[in-house]
Amino acid sequence: MIDINTDVMNKVYLHRAYSYAESKSIDPSTQNAAILLHQNPNIGVLVQAANGIPEGVKIPNGMWDGPDKYLYVEHAERNVIYKAANRGVITEGLTMYC
């Protein structure tokens, strides 16, 4: 039996990840995002990140035109974990939507 509340929540947060990717991903060909969600719905989203260049890395001109972009672009899943670590957020027990 499917828990309706869980099913609705999954759809809401997957849509939120999709919308975040659409607005924040800097890679025009593969947009993805990840969200870390607390188990307590009153707390909700703790961290969200899109695929792209990690903070502090300068983007070379013309990078998006060839295969070299894969040397710089980080997956959204890693970016959200890095972002959580930089903010001191413990990821154990959190749910990731991506």
CSV table of N, CA and C in Angstrom, one decimal:
chain,number,residue,atom,x,y,z
A,1,MET,N,0.8,-1.2,0.0
A,1,MET,CA,0.0,0.0,0.0
A,1,MET,C,0.9,1.3,0.0
A,2,ILE,N,0.6,2.2,-0.8
A,2,ILE,CA,1.3,3.5,-0.9
A,2,ILE,C,0.8,4.5,0.1
A,3,ASP,N,1.8,5.1,0.8
A,3,ASP,CA,1.4,6.1,1.7
A,3,ASP,C,1.2,7.4,0.9
A,4,ILE,N,0.0,7.9,0.8
A,4,ILE,CA,-0.4,9.1,0.0
A,4,ILE,C,0.4,10.3,0.4
A,5,ASN,N,0.6,10.5,1.7
A,5,ASN,CA,1.4,11.7,2.1
A,5,ASN,C,2.8,11.6,1.6
A,6,THR,N,3.4,10.4,1.7
A,6,THR,CA,4.8,10.2,1.2
A,6,THR,C,4.9,10.4,-0.3
A,7,ASP,N,3.9,9.9,-1.0
A,7,ASP,CA,3.9,10.0,-2.5
A,7,ASP,C,3.8,11.5,-2.9
A,8,VAL,N,2.9,12.2,-2.2
A,8,VAL,CA,2.7,13.6,-2.5
A,8,VAL,C,4.0,14.4,-2.2
A,9,MET,N,4.6,14.1,-1.0
A,9,MET,CA,5.8,14.8,-0.6
A,9,MET,C,6.9,14.5,-1.6
A,10,ASN,N,7.1,13.3,-2.0
A,10,ASN,CA,8.1,12.9,-3.0
A,10,ASN,C,7.9,13.7,-4.3
A,11,LYS,N,6.7,13.8,-4.8
A,11,LYS,CA,6.4,14.6,-6.0
A,11,LYS,C,6.7,16.1,-5.8
A,12,VAL,N,6.4,16.6,-4.6
A,12,VAL,CA,6.6,18.0,-4.4
A,12,VAL,C,8.1,18.3,-4.4
A,13,TYR,N,8.9,17.5,-3.7
A,13,TYR,CA,10.4,17.8,-3.6
A,13,TYR,C,11.1,17.4,-4.9
A,14,LEU,N,10.7,16.4,-5.6
A,14,LEU,CA,11.3,16.2,-6.9
A,14,LEU,C,11.0,17.3,-7.9
A,15,HIS,N,9.8,17.9,-7.8
A,15,HIS,CA,9.5,19.1,-8.6
A,15,HIS,C,10.3,20.3,-8.2
A,16,ARG,N,10.5,20.4,-6.9
A,16,ARG,CA,11.3,21.5,-6.4
A,16,ARG,C,12.8,21.4,-6.9
A,17,ALA,N,13.3,20.1,-6.9
A,17,ALA,CA,14.7,19.9,-7.4
A,17,ALA,C,14.8,20.2,-8.8
A,18,TYR,N,13.7,19.8,-9.6
A,18,TYR,CA,13.7,20.1,-11.0
A,18,TYR,C,13.7,21.6,-11.3
A,19,SER,N,12.9,22.3,-10.5
A,19,SER,CA,12.8,23.8,-10.7
A,19,SER,C,14.1,24.5,-10.3
A,20,TYR,N,14.7,24.0,-9.3
A,20,TYR,CA,16.0,24.6,-8.8
A,20,TYR,C,17.0,24.4,-9.9
A,21,ALA,N,17.1,23.2,-10.5
A,21,ALA,CA,18.0,22.9,-11.6
A,21,ALA,C,17.8,23.8,-12.7
A,22,GLU,N,16.5,24.0,-13.1
A,22,GLU,CA,16.2,24.8,-14.2
A,22,GLU,C,16.7,26.3,-14.0
A,23,SER,N,16.6,26.7,-12.8
A,23,SER,CA,17.0,28.1,-12.6
A,23,SER,C,18.4,28.3,-12.1
A,24,LYS,N,19.1,27.3,-11.6
A,24,LYS,CA,20.4,27.5,-11.0
A,24,LYS,C,21.6,26.7,-11.7
A,25,SER,N,21.3,25.7,-12.5
A,25,SER,CA,22.3,25.0,-13.2
A,25,SER,C,22.9,25.8,-14.2
A,26,ILE,N,24.3,25.9,-14.3
A,26,ILE,CA,24.9,26.7,-15.3
A,26,ILE,C,25.4,25.9,-16.5
A,27,ASP,N,25.1,24.6,-16.5
A,27,ASP,CA,25.4,23.7,-17.6
A,27,ASP,C,24.2,23.7,-18.5
A,28,PRO,N,24.2,24.3,-19.7
A,28,PRO,CA,23.0,24.3,-20.5
A,28,PRO,C,22.5,23.0,-21.1
A,29,SER,N,23.4,22.0,-21.1
A,29,SER,CA,23.0,20.7,-21.7
A,29,SER,C,22.5,19.7,-20.7
A,30,THR,N,22.9,19.7,-19.5
A,30,THR,CA,22.5,18.8,-18.5
A,30,THR,C,22.2,19.5,-17.2
A,31,GLN,N,21.0,19.8,-16.9
A,31,GLN,CA,20.6,20.5,-15.7
A,31,GLN,C,20.1,19.5,-14.7
A,32,ASN,N,20.7,19.5,-13.5
A,32,ASN,CA,20.3,18.7,-12.4
A,32,ASN,C,20.5,19.4,-11.1
A,33,ALA,N,19.7,19.0,-10.1
A,33,ALA,CA,19.8,19.6,-8.8
A,33,ALA,C,19.6,18.5,-7.7
A,34,ALA,N,20.1,18.8,-6.5
A,34,ALA,CA,19.8,17.9,-5.4
A,34,ALA,C,19.4,18.7,-4.2
A,35,ILE,N,18.5,18.2,-3.4
A,35,ILE,CA,18.0,18.8,-2.2
A,35,ILE,C,18.2,17.9,-1.0
A,36,LEU,N,18.7,18.4,0.1
A,36,LEU,CA,18.8,17.6,1.3
A,36,LEU,C,17.7,18.1,2.2
A,37,LEU,N,16.8,17.1,2.6
A,37,LEU,CA,15.6,17.4,3.4
A,37,LEU,C,15.7,16.8,4.7
A,38,HIS,N,15.3,17.6,5.8
A,38,HIS,CA,15.3,17.0,7.1
A,38,HIS,C,14.1,16.1,7.3
A,39,GLN,N,14.2,15.1,8.2
A,39,GLN,CA,13.0,14.2,8.4
A,39,GLN,C,11.8,14.9,9.0
A,40,ASN,N,12.1,16.0,9.7
A,40,ASN,CA,11.0,16.8,10.3
A,40,ASN,C,10.4,17.7,9.2
A,41,PRO,N,9.2,17.6,8.8
A,41,PRO,CA,8.6,18.4,7.7
A,41,PRO,C,8.6,19.9,8.1
A,42,ASN,N,8.6,20.2,9.4
A,42,ASN,CA,8.5,21.6,9.8
A,42,ASN,C,9.9,22.3,9.6
A,43,ILE,N,10.9,21.5,9.5
A,43,ILE,CA,12.3,22.0,9.2
A,43,ILE,C,12.5,22.1,7.7
A,44,GLY,N,12.1,21.0,7.0
A,44,GLY,CA,12.2,21.0,5.5
A,44,GLY,C,13.5,21.0,4.9
A,45,VAL,N,13.7,21.8,3.8
A,45,VAL,CA,14.9,21.8,3.0
A,45,VAL,C,16.1,22.4,3.8
A,46,LEU,N,17.2,21.7,3.9
A,46,LEU,CA,18.3,22.3,4.6
A,46,LEU,C,19.4,22.9,3.6
A,47,VAL,N,19.6,22.2,2.5
A,47,VAL,CA,20.6,22.6,1.6
A,47,VAL,C,20.1,22.1,0.2
A,48,GLN,N,20.4,23.0,-0.8
A,48,GLN,CA,20.1,22.6,-2.2
A,48,GLN,C,21.2,23.1,-3.1
A,49,ALA,N,21.5,22.4,-4.1
A,49,ALA,CA,22.6,22.7,-5.0
A,49,ALA,C,22.3,22.1,-6.4
A,50,ALA,N,22.9,22.8,-7.4
A,50,ALA,CA,22.7,22.3,-8.8
A,50,ALA,C,24.1,21.8,-9.3
A,51,ASN,N,24.0,21.1,-10.4
A,51,ASN,CA,25.3,20.7,-11.0
A,51,ASN,C,26.0,21.9,-11.5
A,52,GLY,N,27.3,22.0,-11.4
A,52,GLY,CA,28.0,23.2,-11.9
A,52,GLY,C,29.4,23.2,-11.3
A,53,ILE,N,29.9,24.4,-11.5
A,53,ILE,CA,31.3,24.7,-11.0
A,53,ILE,C,31.3,24.8,-9.5
A,54,PRO,N,32.2,24.1,-8.8
A,54,PRO,CA,32.2,24.3,-7.3
A,54,PRO,C,32.6,25.8,-7.0
A,55,GLU,N,32.1,26.2,-5.8
A,55,GLU,CA,32.4,27.6,-5.4
A,55,GLU,C,33.9,27.8,-5.3
A,56,GLY,N,34.3,29.0,-5.8
A,56,GLY,CA,35.7,29.4,-5.8
A,56,GLY,C,36.5,29.0,-7.1
A,57,VAL,N,35.9,28.2,-8.0
A,57,VAL,CA,36.6,27.8,-9.2
A,57,VAL,C,36.2,28.8,-10.3
A,58,LYS,N,37.2,29.4,-11.0
A,58,LYS,CA,37.0,30.3,-12.1
A,58,LYS,C,36.7,29.5,-13.4
A,59,ILE,N,35.7,30.0,-14.1
A,59,ILE,CA,35.2,29.3,-15.3
A,59,ILE,C,36.0,29.8,-16.5
A,60,PRO,N,36.8,29.0,-17.2
A,60,PRO,CA,37.6,29.4,-18.4
A,60,PRO,C,36.6,29.7,-19.5
A,61,ASN,N,37.0,30.7,-20.3
A,61,ASN,CA,36.2,31.0,-21.5
A,61,ASN,C,36.1,29.8,-22.5
A,62,GLY,N,35.0,29.7,-23.0
A,62,GLY,CA,34.7,28.6,-24.0
A,62,GLY,C,34.6,27.2,-23.4
A,63,MET,N,34.6,27.1,-22.1
A,63,MET,CA,34.6,25.8,-21.4
A,63,MET,C,33.4,25.0,-21.8
A,64,TRP,N,32.2,25.6,-22.0
A,64,TRP,CA,31.0,24.8,-22.3
A,64,TRP,C,31.0,24.3,-23.7
A,65,ASP,N,31.9,24.6,-24.5
A,65,ASP,CA,31.9,24.2,-25.9
A,65,ASP,C,32.5,22.8,-26.2
A,66,GLY,N,33.1,22.2,-25.3
A,66,GLY,CA,33.7,20.9,-25.6
A,66,GLY,C,33.7,20.0,-24.4
A,67,PRO,N,34.5,18.9,-24.5
A,67,PRO,CA,34.5,17.9,-23.4
A,67,PRO,C,35.2,18.3,-22.2
A,68,ASP,N,36.0,19.4,-22.2
A,68,ASP,CA,36.7,19.9,-21.1
A,68,ASP,C,35.8,20.3,-19.9
A,69,LYS,N,34.5,20.6,-20.3
A,69,LYS,CA,33.5,21.0,-19.2
A,69,LYS,C,33.5,19.9,-18.1
A,70,TYR,N,33.7,18.7,-18.5
A,70,TYR,CA,33.6,17.6,-17.5
A,70,TYR,C,34.7,17.6,-16.5
A,71,LEU,N,35.8,18.4,-16.8
A,71,LEU,CA,36.8,18.5,-15.8
A,71,LEU,C,36.5,19.5,-14.7
A,72,TYR,N,35.5,20.4,-15.0
A,72,TYR,CA,35.1,21.4,-14.0
A,72,TYR,C,33.7,21.2,-13.4
A,73,VAL,N,32.8,20.6,-14.1
A,73,VAL,CA,31.4,20.5,-13.6
A,73,VAL,C,31.3,19.4,-12.6
A,74,GLU,N,30.7,19.7,-11.5
A,74,GLU,CA,30.5,18.8,-10.4
A,74,GLU,C,29.0,18.3,-10.4
A,75,HIS,N,28.8,17.1,-10.1
A,75,HIS,CA,27.4,16.6,-10.0
A,75,HIS,C,26.7,17.3,-8.9
A,76,ALA,N,25.4,17.5,-9.1
A,76,ALA,CA,24.5,18.1,-8.1
A,76,ALA,C,24.6,17.4,-6.7
A,77,GLU,N,24.6,16.1,-6.8
A,77,GLU,CA,24.7,15.3,-5.6
A,77,GLU,C,25.9,15.6,-4.7
A,78,ARG,N,27.0,15.7,-5.4
A,78,ARG,CA,28.3,16.0,-4.7
A,78,ARG,C,28.2,17.5,-4.2
A,79,ASN,N,27.8,18.4,-5.1
A,79,ASN,CA,27.7,19.8,-4.7
A,79,ASN,C,26.9,20.0,-3.5
A,80,VAL,N,25.7,19.3,-3.4
A,80,VAL,CA,24.9,19.5,-2.2
A,80,VAL,C,25.6,19.0,-0.9
A,81,ILE,N,26.3,17.9,-1.1
A,81,ILE,CA,27.0,17.4,0.1
A,81,ILE,C,28.2,18.3,0.5
A,82,TYR,N,28.9,18.8,-0.5
A,82,TYR,CA,30.0,19.8,-0.2
A,82,TYR,C,29.4,21.0,0.5
A,83,LYS,N,28.3,21.5,-0.1
A,83,LYS,CA,27.7,22.7,0.5
A,83,LYS,C,27.2,22.5,1.9
A,84,ALA,N,26.7,21.3,2.2
A,84,ALA,CA,26.3,20.9,3.5
A,84,ALA,C,27.5,20.9,4.5
A,85,ALA,N,28.5,20.3,4.0
A,85,ALA,CA,29.8,20.2,4.8
A,85,ALA,C,30.3,21.6,5.1
A,86,ASN,N,30.3,22.5,4.1
A,86,ASN,CA,30.8,23.8,4.3
A,86,ASN,C,30.0,24.6,5.3
A,87,ARG,N,28.7,24.3,5.4
A,87,ARG,CA,27.8,25.0,6.4
A,87,ARG,C,27.7,24.2,7.7
A,88,GLY,N,28.4,23.1,7.9
A,88,GLY,CA,28.3,22.4,9.1
A,88,GLY,C,27.1,21.6,9.3
A,89,VAL,N,26.4,21.3,8.2
A,89,VAL,CA,25.2,20.5,8.3
A,89,VAL,C,25.5,19.0,8.2
A,90,ILE,N,25.1,18.2,9.2
A,90,ILE,CA,25.3,16.8,9.3
A,90,ILE,C,24.3,16.1,8.3
A,91,THR,N,24.8,15.3,7.4
A,91,THR,CA,23.9,14.7,6.4
A,91,THR,C,23.3,13.4,6.8
A,92,GLU,N,23.8,12.8,7.9
A,92,GLU,CA,23.2,11.5,8.3
A,92,GLU,C,21.7,11.6,8.7
A,93,GLY,N,20.9,10.8,8.1
A,93,GLY,CA,19.5,10.8,8.4
A,93,GLY,C,18.7,11.7,7.5
A,94,LEU,N,19.4,12.5,6.6
A,94,LEU,CA,18.6,13.4,5.7
A,94,LEU,C,18.2,12.6,4.5
A,95,THR,N,17.2,13.1,3.8
A,95,THR,CA,16.8,12.5,2.5
A,95,THR,C,17.2,13.4,1.4
A,96,MET,N,17.8,12.8,0.3
A,96,MET,CA,18.2,13.6,-0.8
A,96,MET,C,17.2,13.3,-2.0
A,97,TYR,N,16.8,14.4,-2.5
A,97,TYR,CA,16.0,14.4,-3.8
A,97,TYR,C,16.8,15.0,-4.9
A,98,CYS,N,16.8,14.2,-6.0
A,98,CYS,CA,17.5,14.8,-7.2
A,98,CYS,C,17.0,14.2,-8.5
